[in-house]
XYZ file of C-alpha atoms in Angstrom:
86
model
C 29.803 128.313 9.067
C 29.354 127.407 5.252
C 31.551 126.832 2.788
C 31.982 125.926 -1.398
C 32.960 122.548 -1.822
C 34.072 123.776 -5.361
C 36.780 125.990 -3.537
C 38.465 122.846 -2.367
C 41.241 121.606 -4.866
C 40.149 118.021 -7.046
C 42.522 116.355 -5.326
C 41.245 116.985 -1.626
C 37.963 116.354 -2.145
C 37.601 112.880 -1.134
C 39.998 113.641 2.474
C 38.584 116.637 2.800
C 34.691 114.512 2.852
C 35.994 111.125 4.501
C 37.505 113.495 7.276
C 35.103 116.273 7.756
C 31.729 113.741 6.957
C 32.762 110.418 7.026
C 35.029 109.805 9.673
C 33.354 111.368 12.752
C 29.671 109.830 12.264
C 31.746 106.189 12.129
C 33.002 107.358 15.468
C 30.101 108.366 16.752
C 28.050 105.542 15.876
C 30.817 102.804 17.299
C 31.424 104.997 20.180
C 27.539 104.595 20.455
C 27.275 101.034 20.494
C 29.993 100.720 22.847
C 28.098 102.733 25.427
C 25.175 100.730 25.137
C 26.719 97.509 25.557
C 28.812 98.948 28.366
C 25.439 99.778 30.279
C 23.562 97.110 29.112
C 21.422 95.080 32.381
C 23.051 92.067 33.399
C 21.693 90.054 36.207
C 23.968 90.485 39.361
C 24.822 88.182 42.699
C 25.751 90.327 45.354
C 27.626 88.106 48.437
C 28.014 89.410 51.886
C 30.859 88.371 53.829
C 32.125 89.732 57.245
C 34.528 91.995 55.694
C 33.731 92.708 51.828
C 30.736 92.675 49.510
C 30.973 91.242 46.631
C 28.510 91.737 43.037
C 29.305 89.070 40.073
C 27.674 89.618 36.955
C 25.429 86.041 36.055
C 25.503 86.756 32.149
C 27.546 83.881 31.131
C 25.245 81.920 33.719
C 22.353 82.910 31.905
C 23.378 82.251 28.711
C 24.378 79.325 29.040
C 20.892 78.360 30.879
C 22.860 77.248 34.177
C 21.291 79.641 36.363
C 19.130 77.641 38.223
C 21.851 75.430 39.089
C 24.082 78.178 40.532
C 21.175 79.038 42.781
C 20.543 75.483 43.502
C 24.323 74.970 44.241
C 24.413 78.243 46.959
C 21.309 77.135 48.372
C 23.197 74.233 50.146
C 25.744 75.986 51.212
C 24.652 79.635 52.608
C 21.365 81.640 53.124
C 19.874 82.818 50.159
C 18.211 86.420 49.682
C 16.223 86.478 46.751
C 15.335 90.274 45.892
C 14.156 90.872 42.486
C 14.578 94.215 41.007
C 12.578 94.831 37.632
C-alpha cells in the first residue's frame, strides 16, 4: 500500500502523521516495556503446607538487602530447602 502525502489536505497532515506514525510506535514501545517488566526474574519462596503451596516473590526483600534475615528468621521456625535455580 503507498500513498501521496501531498493528497492529504494541509490541515490533516499533522493527525493524519501523529495517528498513522506517531501514535502506534508510542504504543508499541510502552506496551514493550510493560512486558518486560511483567516477566522480569524475581527471586521466589515457595512454602509447602498440608493443603496449599504457596510462591512469594522476595523482590522487596532483596532490595531492601533483608534477605538473609528472612532466611535466617524461617530457619528457626521450619525446614529449609534451599534449591537454586540459575
Amino acid at each position: 500500500m503507498t500513498f501521496d502525502i501531498h493528497s492529504i489536505p494541509t490541515s490533516h497532515v499533522r493527525t493524519y502523521i501523529a495517528f498513522r506514525l506517531i501514535i502506534p510506535w508510542l504504543l508499541f514501545i510502552g506496551g514493550s516495556i510493560w512486558i518486560y517488566i511483567a516477566t522480569k526474574h524475581s527471586p521466589v519462596i515457595t512454602i509447602n503446607t498440608n493443603h496449599k503451596k504457596y510462591k512469594v516473590a522476595l523482590k522487596e526483600f532483596k532490595d531492601n538487602e533483608t534477605l538473609n534475615d528472612l532466611i535466617d528468621f524461617l530457619a528457626e521456625r521450619v525446614d529449609l530447602k534451599r534449591e537454586y535455580n540459575d
